Every structure is written in C-alpha cells, then in structure tokens.
mmCIF file of C-alpha atoms in Angstrom:
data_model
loop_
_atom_site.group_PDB
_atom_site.id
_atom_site.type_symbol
_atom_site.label_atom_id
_atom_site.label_comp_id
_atom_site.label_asym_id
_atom_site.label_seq_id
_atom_site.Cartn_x
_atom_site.Cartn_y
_atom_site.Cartn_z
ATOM 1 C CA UNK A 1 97.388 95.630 77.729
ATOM 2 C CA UNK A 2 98.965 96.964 80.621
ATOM 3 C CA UNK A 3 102.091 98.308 78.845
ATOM 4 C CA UNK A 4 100.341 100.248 75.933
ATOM 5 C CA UNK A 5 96.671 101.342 77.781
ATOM 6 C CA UNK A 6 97.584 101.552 81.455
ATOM 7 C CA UNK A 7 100.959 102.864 80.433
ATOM 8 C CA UNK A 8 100.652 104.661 76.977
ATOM 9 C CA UNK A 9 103.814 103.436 75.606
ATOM 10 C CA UNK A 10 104.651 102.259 72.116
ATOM 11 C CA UNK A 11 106.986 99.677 72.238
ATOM 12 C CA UNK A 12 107.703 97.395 68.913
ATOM 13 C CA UNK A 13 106.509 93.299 69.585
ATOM 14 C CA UNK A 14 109.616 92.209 69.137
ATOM 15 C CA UNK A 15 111.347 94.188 71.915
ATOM 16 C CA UNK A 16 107.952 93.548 73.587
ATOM 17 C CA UNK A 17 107.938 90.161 73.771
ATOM 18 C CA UNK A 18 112.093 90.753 75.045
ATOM 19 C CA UNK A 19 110.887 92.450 78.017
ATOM 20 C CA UNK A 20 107.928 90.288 78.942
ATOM 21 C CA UNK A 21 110.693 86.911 79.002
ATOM 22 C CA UNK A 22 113.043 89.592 81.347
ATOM 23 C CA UNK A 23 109.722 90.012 83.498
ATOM 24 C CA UNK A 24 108.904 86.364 83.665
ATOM 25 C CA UNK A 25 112.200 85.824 84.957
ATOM 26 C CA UNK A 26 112.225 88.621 87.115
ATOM 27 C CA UNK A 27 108.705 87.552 88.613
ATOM 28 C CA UNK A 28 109.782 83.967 89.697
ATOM 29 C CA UNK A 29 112.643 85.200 91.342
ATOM 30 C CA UNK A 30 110.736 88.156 93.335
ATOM 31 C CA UNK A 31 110.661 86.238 96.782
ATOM 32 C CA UNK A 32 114.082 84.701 96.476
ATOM 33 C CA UNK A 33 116.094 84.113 99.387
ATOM 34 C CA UNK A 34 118.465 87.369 99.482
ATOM 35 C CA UNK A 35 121.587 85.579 99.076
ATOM 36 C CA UNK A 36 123.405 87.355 96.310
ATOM 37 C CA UNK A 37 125.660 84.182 95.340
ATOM 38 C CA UNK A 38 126.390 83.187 91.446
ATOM 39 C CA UNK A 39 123.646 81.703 89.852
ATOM 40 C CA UNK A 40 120.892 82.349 92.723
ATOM 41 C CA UNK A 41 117.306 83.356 91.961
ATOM 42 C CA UNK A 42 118.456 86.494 93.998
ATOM 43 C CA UNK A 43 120.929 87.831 91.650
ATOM 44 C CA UNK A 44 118.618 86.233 88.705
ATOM 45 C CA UNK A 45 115.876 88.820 90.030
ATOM 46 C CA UNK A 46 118.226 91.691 90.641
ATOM 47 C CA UNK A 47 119.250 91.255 86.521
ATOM 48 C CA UNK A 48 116.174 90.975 85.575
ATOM 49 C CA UNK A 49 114.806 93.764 87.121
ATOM 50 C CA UNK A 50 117.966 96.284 86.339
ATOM 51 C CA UNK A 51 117.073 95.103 82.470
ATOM 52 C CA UNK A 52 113.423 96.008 82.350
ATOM 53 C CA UNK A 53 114.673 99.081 84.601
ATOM 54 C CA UNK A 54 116.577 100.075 81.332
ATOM 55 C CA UNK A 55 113.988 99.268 78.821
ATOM 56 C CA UNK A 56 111.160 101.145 81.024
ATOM 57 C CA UNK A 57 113.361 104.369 80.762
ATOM 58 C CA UNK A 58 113.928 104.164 77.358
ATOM 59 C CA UNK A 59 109.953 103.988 77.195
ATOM 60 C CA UNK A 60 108.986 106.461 79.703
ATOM 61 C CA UNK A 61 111.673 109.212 77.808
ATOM 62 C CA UNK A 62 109.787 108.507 74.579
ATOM 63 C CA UNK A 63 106.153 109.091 75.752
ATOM 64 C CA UNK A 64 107.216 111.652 77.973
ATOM 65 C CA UNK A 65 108.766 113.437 74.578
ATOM 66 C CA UNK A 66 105.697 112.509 72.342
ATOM 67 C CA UNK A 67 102.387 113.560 73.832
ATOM 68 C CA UNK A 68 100.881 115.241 71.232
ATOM 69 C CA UNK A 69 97.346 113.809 69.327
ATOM 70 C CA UNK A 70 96.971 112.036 72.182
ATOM 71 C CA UNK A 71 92.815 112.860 74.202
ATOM 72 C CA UNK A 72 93.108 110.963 77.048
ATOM 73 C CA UNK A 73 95.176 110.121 80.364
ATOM 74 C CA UNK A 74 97.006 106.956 81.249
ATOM 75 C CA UNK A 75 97.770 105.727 84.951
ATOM 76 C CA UNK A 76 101.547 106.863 84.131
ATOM 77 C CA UNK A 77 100.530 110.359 82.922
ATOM 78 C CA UNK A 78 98.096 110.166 86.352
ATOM 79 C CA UNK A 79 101.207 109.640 88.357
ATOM 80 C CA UNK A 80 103.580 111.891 87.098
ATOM 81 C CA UNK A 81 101.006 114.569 87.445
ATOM 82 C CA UNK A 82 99.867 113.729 90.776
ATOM 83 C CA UNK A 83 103.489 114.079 92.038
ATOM 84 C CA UNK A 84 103.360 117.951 90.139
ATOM 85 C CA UNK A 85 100.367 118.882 91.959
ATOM 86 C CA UNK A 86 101.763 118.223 95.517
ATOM 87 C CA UNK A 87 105.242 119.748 94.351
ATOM 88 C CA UNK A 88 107.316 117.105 94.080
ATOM 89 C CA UNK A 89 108.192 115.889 90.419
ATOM 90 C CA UNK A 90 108.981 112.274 90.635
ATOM 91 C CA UNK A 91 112.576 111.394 89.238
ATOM 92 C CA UNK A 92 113.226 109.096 86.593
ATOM 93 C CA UNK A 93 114.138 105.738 89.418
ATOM 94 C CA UNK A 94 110.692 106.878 91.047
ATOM 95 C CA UNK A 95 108.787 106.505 87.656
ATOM 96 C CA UNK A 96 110.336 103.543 86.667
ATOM 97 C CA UNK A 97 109.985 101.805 89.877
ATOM 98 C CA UNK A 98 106.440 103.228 89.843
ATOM 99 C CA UNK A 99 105.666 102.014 86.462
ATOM 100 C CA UNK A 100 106.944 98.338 87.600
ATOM 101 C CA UNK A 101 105.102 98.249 90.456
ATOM 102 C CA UNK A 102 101.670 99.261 87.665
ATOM 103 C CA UNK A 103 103.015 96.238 85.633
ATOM 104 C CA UNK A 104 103.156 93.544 87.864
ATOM 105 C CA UNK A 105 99.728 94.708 89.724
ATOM 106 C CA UNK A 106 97.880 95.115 85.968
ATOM 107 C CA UNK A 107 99.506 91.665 84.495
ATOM 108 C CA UNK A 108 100.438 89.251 87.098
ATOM 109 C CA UNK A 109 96.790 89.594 89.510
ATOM 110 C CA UNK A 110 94.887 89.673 85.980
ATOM 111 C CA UNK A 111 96.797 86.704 84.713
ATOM 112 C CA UNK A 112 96.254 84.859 88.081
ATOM 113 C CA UNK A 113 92.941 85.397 88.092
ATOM 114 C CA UNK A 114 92.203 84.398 84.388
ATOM 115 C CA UNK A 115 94.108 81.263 85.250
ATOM 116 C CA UNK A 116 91.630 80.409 88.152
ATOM 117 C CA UNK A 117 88.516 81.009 86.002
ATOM 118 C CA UNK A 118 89.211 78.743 83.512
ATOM 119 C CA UNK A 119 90.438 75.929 86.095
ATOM 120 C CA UNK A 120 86.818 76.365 87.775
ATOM 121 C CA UNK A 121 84.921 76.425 84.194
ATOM 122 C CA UNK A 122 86.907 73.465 83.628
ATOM 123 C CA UNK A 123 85.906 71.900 87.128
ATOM 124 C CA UNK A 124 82.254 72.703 87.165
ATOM 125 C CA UNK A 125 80.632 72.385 83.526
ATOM 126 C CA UNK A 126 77.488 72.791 85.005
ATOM 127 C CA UNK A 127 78.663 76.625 86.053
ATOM 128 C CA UNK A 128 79.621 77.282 82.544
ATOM 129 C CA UNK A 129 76.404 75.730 81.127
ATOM 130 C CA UNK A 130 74.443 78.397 83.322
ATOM 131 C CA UNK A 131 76.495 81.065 81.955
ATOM 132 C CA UNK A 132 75.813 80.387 78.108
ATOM 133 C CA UNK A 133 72.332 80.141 79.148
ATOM 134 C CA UNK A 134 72.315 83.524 80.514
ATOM 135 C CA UNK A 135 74.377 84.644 77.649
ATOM 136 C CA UNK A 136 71.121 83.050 75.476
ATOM 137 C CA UNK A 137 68.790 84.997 77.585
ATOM 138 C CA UNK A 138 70.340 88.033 77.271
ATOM 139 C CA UNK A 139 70.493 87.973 73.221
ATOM 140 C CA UNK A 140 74.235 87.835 73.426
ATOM 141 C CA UNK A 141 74.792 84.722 72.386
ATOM 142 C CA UNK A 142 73.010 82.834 69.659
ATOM 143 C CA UNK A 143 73.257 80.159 67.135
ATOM 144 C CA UNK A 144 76.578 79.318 68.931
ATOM 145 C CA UNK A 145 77.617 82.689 67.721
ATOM 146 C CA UNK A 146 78.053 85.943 69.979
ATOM 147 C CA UNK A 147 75.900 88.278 68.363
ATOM 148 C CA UNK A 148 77.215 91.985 66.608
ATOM 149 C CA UNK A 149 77.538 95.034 68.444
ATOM 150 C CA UNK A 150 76.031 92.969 71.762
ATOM 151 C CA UNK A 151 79.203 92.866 74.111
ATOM 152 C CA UNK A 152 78.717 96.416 75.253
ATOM 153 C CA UNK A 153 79.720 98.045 78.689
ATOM 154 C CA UNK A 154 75.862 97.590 79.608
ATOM 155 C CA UNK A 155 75.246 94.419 78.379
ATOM 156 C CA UNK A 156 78.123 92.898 79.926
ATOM 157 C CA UNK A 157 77.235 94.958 83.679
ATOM 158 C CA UNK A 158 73.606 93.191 83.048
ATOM 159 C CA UNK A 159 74.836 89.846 83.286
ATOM 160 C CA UNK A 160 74.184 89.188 87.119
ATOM 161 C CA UNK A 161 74.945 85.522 86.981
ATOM 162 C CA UNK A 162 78.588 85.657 85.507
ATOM 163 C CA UNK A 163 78.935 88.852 87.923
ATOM 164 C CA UNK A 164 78.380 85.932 90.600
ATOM 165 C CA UNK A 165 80.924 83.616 89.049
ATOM 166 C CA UNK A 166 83.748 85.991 88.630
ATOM 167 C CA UNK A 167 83.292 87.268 92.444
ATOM 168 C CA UNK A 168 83.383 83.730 93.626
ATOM 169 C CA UNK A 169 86.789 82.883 91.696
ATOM 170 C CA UNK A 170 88.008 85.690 93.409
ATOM 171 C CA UNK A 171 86.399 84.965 96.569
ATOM 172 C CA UNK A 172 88.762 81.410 96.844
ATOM 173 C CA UNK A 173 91.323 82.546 94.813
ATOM 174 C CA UNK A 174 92.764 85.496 95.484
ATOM 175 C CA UNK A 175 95.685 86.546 93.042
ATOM 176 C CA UNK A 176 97.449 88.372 96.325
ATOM 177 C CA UNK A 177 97.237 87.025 99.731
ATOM 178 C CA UNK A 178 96.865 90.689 101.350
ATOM 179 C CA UNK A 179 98.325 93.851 101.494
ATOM 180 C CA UNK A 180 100.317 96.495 103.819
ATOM 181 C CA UNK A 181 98.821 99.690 105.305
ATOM 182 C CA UNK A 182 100.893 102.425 107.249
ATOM 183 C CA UNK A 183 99.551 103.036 111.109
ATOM 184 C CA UNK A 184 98.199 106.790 110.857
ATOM 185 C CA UNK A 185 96.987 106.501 114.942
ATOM 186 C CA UNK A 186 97.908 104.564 117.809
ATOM 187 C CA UNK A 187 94.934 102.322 118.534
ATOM 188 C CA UNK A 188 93.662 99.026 120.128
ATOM 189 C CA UNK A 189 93.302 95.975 118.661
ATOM 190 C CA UNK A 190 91.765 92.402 120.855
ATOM 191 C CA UNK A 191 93.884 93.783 123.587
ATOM 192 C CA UNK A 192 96.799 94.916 121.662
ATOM 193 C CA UNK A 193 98.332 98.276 120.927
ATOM 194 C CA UNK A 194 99.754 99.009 117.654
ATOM 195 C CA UNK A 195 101.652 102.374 117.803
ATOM 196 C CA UNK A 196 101.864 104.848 114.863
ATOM 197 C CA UNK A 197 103.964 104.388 112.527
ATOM 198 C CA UNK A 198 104.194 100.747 112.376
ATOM 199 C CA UNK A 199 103.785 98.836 109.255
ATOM 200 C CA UNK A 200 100.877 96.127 109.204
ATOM 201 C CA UNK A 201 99.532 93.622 106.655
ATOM 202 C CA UNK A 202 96.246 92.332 106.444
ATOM 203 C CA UNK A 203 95.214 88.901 104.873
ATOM 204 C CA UNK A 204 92.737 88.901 102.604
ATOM 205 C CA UNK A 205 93.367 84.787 101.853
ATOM 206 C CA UNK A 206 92.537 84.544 105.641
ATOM 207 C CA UNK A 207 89.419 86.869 105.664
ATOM 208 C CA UNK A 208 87.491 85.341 103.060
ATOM 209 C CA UNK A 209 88.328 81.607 104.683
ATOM 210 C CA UNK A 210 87.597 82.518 108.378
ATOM 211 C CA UNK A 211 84.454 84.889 107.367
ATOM 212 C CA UNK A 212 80.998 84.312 109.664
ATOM 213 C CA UNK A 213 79.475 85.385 106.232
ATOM 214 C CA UNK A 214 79.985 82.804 104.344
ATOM 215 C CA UNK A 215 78.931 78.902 104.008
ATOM 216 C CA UNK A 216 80.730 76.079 103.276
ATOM 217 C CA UNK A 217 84.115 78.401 102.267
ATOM 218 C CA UNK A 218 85.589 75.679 100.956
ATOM 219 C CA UNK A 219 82.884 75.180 98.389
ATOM 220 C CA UNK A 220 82.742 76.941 94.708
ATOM 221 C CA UNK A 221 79.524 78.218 94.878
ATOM 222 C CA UNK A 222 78.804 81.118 92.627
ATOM 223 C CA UNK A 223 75.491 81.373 93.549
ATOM 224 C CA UNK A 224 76.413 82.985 97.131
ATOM 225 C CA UNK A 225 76.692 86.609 95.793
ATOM 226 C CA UNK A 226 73.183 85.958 93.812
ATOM 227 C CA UNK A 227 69.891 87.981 94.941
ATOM 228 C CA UNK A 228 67.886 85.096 96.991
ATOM 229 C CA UNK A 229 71.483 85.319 98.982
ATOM 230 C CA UNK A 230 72.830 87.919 101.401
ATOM 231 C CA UNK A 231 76.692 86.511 101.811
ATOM 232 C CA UNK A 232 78.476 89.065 100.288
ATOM 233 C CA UNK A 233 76.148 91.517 101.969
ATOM 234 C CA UNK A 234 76.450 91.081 105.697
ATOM 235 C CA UNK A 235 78.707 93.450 107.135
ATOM 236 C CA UNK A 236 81.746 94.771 106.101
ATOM 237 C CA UNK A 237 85.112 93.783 104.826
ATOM 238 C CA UNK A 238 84.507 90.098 104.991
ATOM 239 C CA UNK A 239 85.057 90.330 101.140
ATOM 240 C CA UNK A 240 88.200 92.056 99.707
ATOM 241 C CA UNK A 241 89.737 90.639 96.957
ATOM 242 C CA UNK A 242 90.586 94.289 95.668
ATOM 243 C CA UNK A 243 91.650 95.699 99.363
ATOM 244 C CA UNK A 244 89.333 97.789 101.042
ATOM 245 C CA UNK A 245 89.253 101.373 101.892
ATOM 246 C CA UNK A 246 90.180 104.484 100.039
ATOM 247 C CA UNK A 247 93.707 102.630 99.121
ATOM 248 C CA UNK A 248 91.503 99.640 97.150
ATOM 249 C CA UNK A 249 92.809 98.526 93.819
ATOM 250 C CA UNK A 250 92.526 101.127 91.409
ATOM 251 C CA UNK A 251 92.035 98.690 88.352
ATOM 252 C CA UNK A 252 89.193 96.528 90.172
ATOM 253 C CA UNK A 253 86.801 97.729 87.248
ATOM 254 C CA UNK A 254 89.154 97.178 84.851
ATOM 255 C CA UNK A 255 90.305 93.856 86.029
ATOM 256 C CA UNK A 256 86.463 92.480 86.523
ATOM 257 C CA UNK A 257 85.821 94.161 82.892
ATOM 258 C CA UNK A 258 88.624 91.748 81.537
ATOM 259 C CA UNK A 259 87.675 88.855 83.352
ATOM 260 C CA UNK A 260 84.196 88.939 82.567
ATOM 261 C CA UNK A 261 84.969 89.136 78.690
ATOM 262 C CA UNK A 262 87.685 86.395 79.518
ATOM 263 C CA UNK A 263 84.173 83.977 79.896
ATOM 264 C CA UNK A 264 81.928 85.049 77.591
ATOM 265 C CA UNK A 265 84.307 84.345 74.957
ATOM 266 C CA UNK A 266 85.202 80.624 76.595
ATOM 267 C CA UNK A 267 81.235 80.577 76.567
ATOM 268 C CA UNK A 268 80.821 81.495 73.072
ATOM 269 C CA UNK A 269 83.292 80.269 71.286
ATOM 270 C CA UNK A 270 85.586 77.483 72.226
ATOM 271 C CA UNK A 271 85.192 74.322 74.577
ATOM 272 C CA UNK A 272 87.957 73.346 76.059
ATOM 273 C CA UNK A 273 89.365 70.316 78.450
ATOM 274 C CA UNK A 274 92.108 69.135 80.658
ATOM 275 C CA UNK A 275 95.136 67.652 79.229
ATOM 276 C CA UNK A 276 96.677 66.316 82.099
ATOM 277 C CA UNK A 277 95.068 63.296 84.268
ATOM 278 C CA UNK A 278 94.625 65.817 87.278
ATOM 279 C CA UNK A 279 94.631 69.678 88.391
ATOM 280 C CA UNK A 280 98.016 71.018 89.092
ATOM 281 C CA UNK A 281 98.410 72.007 92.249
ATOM 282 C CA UNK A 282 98.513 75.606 93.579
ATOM 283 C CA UNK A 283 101.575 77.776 94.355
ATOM 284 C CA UNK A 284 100.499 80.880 96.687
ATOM 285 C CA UNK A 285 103.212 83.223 96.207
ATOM 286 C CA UNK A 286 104.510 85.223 94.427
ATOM 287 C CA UNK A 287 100.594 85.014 93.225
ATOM 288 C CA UNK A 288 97.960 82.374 93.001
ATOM 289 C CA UNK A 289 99.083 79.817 90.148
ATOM 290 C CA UNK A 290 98.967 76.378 89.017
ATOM 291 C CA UNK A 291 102.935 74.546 89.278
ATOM 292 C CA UNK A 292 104.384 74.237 86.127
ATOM 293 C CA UNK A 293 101.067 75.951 84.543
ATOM 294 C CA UNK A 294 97.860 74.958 83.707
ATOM 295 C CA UNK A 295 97.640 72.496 80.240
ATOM 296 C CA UNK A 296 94.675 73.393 78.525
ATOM 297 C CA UNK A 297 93.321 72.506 74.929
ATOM 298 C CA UNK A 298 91.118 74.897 73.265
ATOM 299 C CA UNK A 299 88.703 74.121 70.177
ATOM 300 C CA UNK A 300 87.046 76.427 68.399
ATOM 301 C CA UNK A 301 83.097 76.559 67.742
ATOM 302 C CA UNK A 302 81.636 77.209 64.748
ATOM 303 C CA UNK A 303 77.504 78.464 64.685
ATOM 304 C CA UNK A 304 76.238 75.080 64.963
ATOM 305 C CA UNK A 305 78.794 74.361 68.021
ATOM 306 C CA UNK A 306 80.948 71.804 66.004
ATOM 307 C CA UNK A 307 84.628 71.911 66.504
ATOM 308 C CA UNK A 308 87.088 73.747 64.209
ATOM 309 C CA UNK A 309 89.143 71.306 63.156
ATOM 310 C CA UNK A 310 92.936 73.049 61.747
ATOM 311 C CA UNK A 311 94.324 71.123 58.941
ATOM 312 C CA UNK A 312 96.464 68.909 60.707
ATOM 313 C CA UNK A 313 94.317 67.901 63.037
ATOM 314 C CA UNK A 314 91.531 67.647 60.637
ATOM 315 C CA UNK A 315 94.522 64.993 58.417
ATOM 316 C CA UNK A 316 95.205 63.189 61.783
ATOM 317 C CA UNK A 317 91.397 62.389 62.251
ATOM 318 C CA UNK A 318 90.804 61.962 58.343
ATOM 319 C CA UNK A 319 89.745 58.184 57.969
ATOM 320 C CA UNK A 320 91.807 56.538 55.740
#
C-alpha cells in the first residue's frame, strides 16, 4: 500500500517482494551500534539501505517519466512539487531518501500498530464481542456476514465504539516512542533555557503514561475515549500518538482508516487464537513489536459462524 498509493509506483511482485526482504533487513539493523566491522548489523543496514536506494531510483525515474492518465496526486508527486514551489527542486538522493523516510513511516507504524490490535482482541474477547455487536447494530454485519456496499467512509466514521478501541491501542502502544522538533525561539522550560536552534525530542510513550488525564494507564480500557468519559478531552497534548502541532503525522487518517478496517474484518470474518502458551514480549525500538513476532492462527467464518475448514485440515479432523 504504501509503495503503489502513497508513492504511485508500479513495481512488478516479484521485484516487490525483493525489496520488502532488503527493507526487513534494513529495518532491524536501523539502530545498530555504528561499528562498521564485517558482518555487523551496521554494515548489514548500510547494504541494505544502498540496495533499496538503487531500486527506489529506478522507481522514482519511471513514474517521474510516466505521468500521463493519471487524476490524482501521491505524497511523492506532493513532495517533489512542494520543493518547486519554494524554488528548490529536490535532487534525486533527496527524493530517494525522502521516499524512504514515507516508507518506513506508512509501513512500519501501520504494521506496529496492526500487530497491537490483534494482540489486545486476542487479550480481551469481551472488547471484540462489543465490537461485532456494534457492527450488528449498525447493519454492517449480519448473519456472520459483512453486508454489500456497507463498509463505506461514513459507515465506518459512525462506528464510535471501535473509534474508542483503536485510540486506546494507540494510547498504550505507540508504534514510535516520540519525535524531534527544531527550537524556532529561545524560551523557558521548569527553570531551564533551551536556546534556538537546538534539537529536542519529545516522548509521546512518556506522555500518555505520566498523563493527569487518564486512569489506571496501565489498564486497556477502550471505553476512556467513549461519551459518558472526558479522558481524552481534558486539556491538551496529553494524547499524541500522531505528534501534535502543525508537524502531526500526515497519514493519521489514513493510518486510523486502515486500522479500523483491520477489525471489522477480524470481527466479521475470522476468529482467531494464540498459538503459543503466552504473549511475546515487547521490543520498543526500532518500533513497538512482539520478539520473534506474534503466532497467530486465523479461521475463517462462514454465515452461520462455523469454521472454514481447508482440505487438509478438514482430512486431519476427518474421523476415521
């Protein structure tokens, strides 16, 4: 998604599915020690990235050469014009490092997040009961079946509850643990002067844990961002899982869009369980994710919410 609609570019699966095993690798090495020795995740992550460096030009010279038939903008085409209008065409390194930077924000947050929902689905069935019954209520699901033309963009914005749920995954589980902001003006801070100029990062992992705003932080509680609640509502900044200010995510909507059709299908269609005894445990960096993954089995539902057995599994359960 983020290579062909954030990006516009047309590149075959196979050499597709090339790059994304490059970008895996160059993603767990990202906050290697920088010790350029043989065989380090350093010089892993400096290959890795001076591969997808090569493929990303070879894609960014194609769209750039074949825009015609095409009625819409992309964040790429955004950029490029962007740097036009203040005078300053970007060069190729700028685009590609650019278009990197779009990758990882689009695929590795979303991913991360995604990841998170189903773990808390998984944890609290109760949560995920409450969302197929608002999916019921809403005509959006029935007979076990999500019903034609229902998921539309106003349906899906109706749907207060799972609204709740997917701002309380992000609440606790932030993909990113914060972000960096350039000093525009000397000012004052608890008896502290930052200078301008200076670089400074703000925690949004911190914020949402040491918040006045909300109860019990340790708690999944989805039900803290619902109407009889004011949480999410008291003050400012106390919730940021997209950044804050006029620098905020720019795919927020986009990301919350995929997320929230991300459950309703788990609600519809499938159940799903645990495979191993107990929940992985959670790596911070370079994003939120489970160590060595999250093991999940996934059945599929038919209209009367039976199980859709494949053939081999329906042979291995066959009585004999």
């Amino acid at each position: 998604m983020a290579i062909r609609v954030l990006l516009g570019f047309r590149i075959p699966d196979e050499e597709l599915g090339q790059l994304f095993e490059v970008y895996q690798q160059f993603v767990e090495n990202v906050f290697s020690l920088p010790l350029d020795l043989p065989f380090s995740g350093y010089r892993r992550g400096i290959r890795a990235r001076e591969t997808l460096q090569k493929g990303l030009e070879k894609a960014i010279r194609e769209k750039l050469q074949n825009t015609q038939g095409k009625d819409y903008a992309d964040a790429l085409d955004i950029l490029i014009e962007s740097g036009k209008e203040h005078g300053k065409e970007l060069t190729m390194q700028e685009l590609k490092d650019g278009t990197l930077e779009l990758i990882f924000a689009a695929y590795a947050t979303t991913a991360s997040a995604s990841t998170s929902l189903i773990m808390q689905l998984l944890k609290h069935p109760r949560v995920l009961e409450k969302l197929r019954e608002e999916l019921r209520t809403k005509g959006i699901l029935h007979n076990g079946c999500i019903c034609e033309g229902s998921l539309r963009l106003d349906n899906i914005s109706s749907l207060q509850y799972l609204d709740c749920v997917i701002k309380e995954v992000l609440r606790l589980f932030t993909p990113i643990s914060g972000g960096y902001r350039t000093v525009l003006q000397t000012f004052e801070l608890d008896g502290f002067q930052i200078p301008k100029g200076w670089s400074v990062m703000y925690s949004i992992r911190d914020t949402h844990d040491t918040a006045p705003v909300f109860k019990d932080v340790d708690v999944f509680d989805p039900d803290r961002f619902g109407q009889g609640r004011t949480e999410d509502k008291d003050g400012r900044f106390h919730y940021l899982p997209f950044g804050g200010g006029v620098r905020t995510c720019l795919g927020k909507h986009l990301a919350k869009l995929f997320l929230k059709a991300l459950a309703i299908e788990l609600a519809s269609t499938s159940r799903f369980e645990l495979v191993t005894r107990t929940f992985p445990r959670l790596m911070l960096v370079p994003v939120v994710h489970p160590v060595d993954g999250l093991k999940v089995k996934f059945f599929g539902l038919d209209s009367n919410q039976n199980e859709i057995l494949t053939e081999t599994e329906a042979m291995l359960g066959a009585t004999v």
